[in-house]
Amino acid sequence: MEDILGLLKINVRRGFDLAVRDAISSDPYVVITIAEQKLKTHVVKRNCNPVWNEVLVFSIKDPHVPVHLTVYDKDTFTEDDRMGAAEVEIQPYIEALKMAKGLHNLPSSCTLKRIQPSRGNCLAEESNIVWENGRITQDMRIKLQDVECGEILLHLDWTETPGCKGLEGEAIAGPWNLKPPAAKKQH
């Protein structure tokens, strides 16, 4: 446990407008992989707008490793059909966690960071990292790639447990880590 920074809880809340892979619907489930860890949600039968509301917990050793998310349609007699995938960067969330250390007097629902959708991420809309009741969380609506349609709503939450290294030992680049320039010598 000493090399683990903390636990990332990913609540796979729901899917929106997922692709049809059976006759008129799909039986979707989500697989999330972080480094060597791989967890999946339960299957929701015959629903292209499924609600999973399932929390998957990952131990994080390296905040630079992306989260790989893949949605599948469960089939009985053939291989499960792929319904899209996305890569999610957790580094902005980790940066906000480190930045907010010691800011316990913030009002609830205070936005710490806003992340805009771009070509470099799979966000379907702006994602806010928020201080809420003493916790830092992030909701993100992820647009699935390599598929005709579909989005997944995720909720991130962080926990440091006894025996974990914690975020103090991990250097993450950000404006709060910059040292002031050294003074120039005058001759």
Coordinates of C-alpha atoms in Angstrom, one line a residue, residues 14-116:
R14 CA -25.6 6.4 -16.6
G15 CA -25.5 6.2 -20.4
F16 CA -27.2 8.5 -22.9
D17 CA -28.3 7.6 -26.4
L18 CA -26.0 4.5 -26.6
A19 CA -25.8 2.7 -30.0
V20 CA -28.2 -0.1 -30.8
R21 CA -26.4 -3.4 -31.3
D22 CA -29.3 -5.9 -31.0
A23 CA -32.5 -5.8 -33.0
I24 CA -34.0 -2.7 -31.3
S25 CA -31.9 -2.0 -28.3
S26 CA -28.7 -3.1 -26.5
D27 CA -27.7 -4.8 -23.2
P28 CA -24.9 -2.4 -22.2
Y29 CA -22.2 -2.6 -19.6
V30 CA -19.0 -0.5 -19.0
V31 CA -15.5 -1.8 -18.5
I32 CA -12.9 0.6 -17.0
T33 CA -9.2 -0.1 -17.0
I34 CA -6.5 1.9 -15.1
A35 CA -3.0 0.4 -15.6
E36 CA -3.4 -3.3 -14.7
Q37 CA -6.7 -2.9 -12.9
K38 CA -9.9 -3.7 -14.8
L39 CA -13.5 -3.5 -13.4
K40 CA -16.9 -3.6 -15.0
T41 CA -20.5 -2.6 -14.2
H42 CA -23.5 -4.9 -14.3
V43 CA -25.4 -5.4 -17.5
V44 CA -28.6 -3.3 -18.0
K45 CA -30.9 -5.3 -20.3
R46 CA -32.6 -3.8 -23.3
N47 CA -31.8 -0.1 -22.7
C48 CA -29.9 2.5 -24.7
N49 CA -30.2 5.0 -21.8
P50 CA -29.1 2.7 -18.9
V51 CA -28.7 3.8 -15.3
W52 CA -25.9 1.9 -13.6
N53 CA -25.1 4.1 -10.6
E54 CA -22.3 1.7 -9.8
V55 CA -19.1 2.8 -8.0
L56 CA -15.8 1.2 -9.2
V57 CA -12.8 1.7 -6.9
F58 CA -9.2 1.8 -8.2
S59 CA -6.0 2.2 -6.3
I60 CA -3.9 4.9 -8.0
K61 CA -0.1 4.6 -8.1
D62 CA 0.5 7.0 -11.0
P63 CA -1.8 10.0 -11.7
H64 CA -0.5 10.3 -15.2
V65 CA -2.0 6.9 -16.3
P66 CA -5.3 7.5 -18.2
V67 CA -8.6 5.9 -17.5
H68 CA -9.8 3.7 -20.4
L69 CA -13.5 3.2 -20.6
T70 CA -15.2 0.8 -23.1
V71 CA -18.9 0.1 -23.4
Y72 CA -20.1 -3.3 -24.6
D73 CA -23.4 -4.9 -25.6
K74 CA -23.7 -8.3 -23.8
D75 CA -24.5 -11.1 -26.1
T76 CA -25.3 -14.7 -25.2
F77 CA -24.1 -16.8 -28.1
T78 CA -21.5 -14.5 -29.7
E79 CA -18.7 -12.2 -28.6
D80 CA -19.9 -9.0 -26.9
D81 CA -20.3 -6.1 -29.3
R82 CA -18.2 -3.0 -28.7
M83 CA -20.4 0.2 -28.3
G84 CA -17.6 2.8 -28.1
A85 CA -14.7 3.8 -26.0
A86 CA -13.0 6.8 -24.4
E87 CA -9.8 7.8 -22.7
V88 CA -10.2 10.0 -19.6
E89 CA -7.4 12.0 -18.1
I90 CA -7.5 12.2 -14.3
Q91 CA -4.5 14.5 -14.0
P92 CA -6.6 17.8 -13.8
Y93 CA -8.7 16.2 -11.0
I94 CA -5.5 15.2 -9.1
E95 CA -4.0 18.7 -9.6
A96 CA -7.2 20.2 -8.1
L97 CA -6.9 17.8 -5.1
K98 CA -3.3 18.8 -4.5
M99 CA -4.1 22.5 -5.0
A100 CA -7.0 22.4 -2.5
K101 CA -5.1 20.9 0.4
G102 CA -5.6 23.2 3.3
L103 CA -8.5 25.0 1.8
H104 CA -11.1 23.6 4.2
N105 CA -12.9 26.9 4.7
L106 CA -14.2 27.1 1.1
P107 CA -18.0 27.4 0.8
S108 CA -19.8 24.3 -0.4
S109 CA -20.4 24.0 -4.2
C110 CA -17.3 26.1 -4.9
T111 CA -15.9 25.3 -8.4
L112 CA -12.1 24.8 -8.2
K113 CA -11.5 24.2 -11.9
R114 CA -13.4 24.1 -15.2
I115 CA -12.3 21.8 -18.0
Q116 CA -13.6 22.6 -21.5

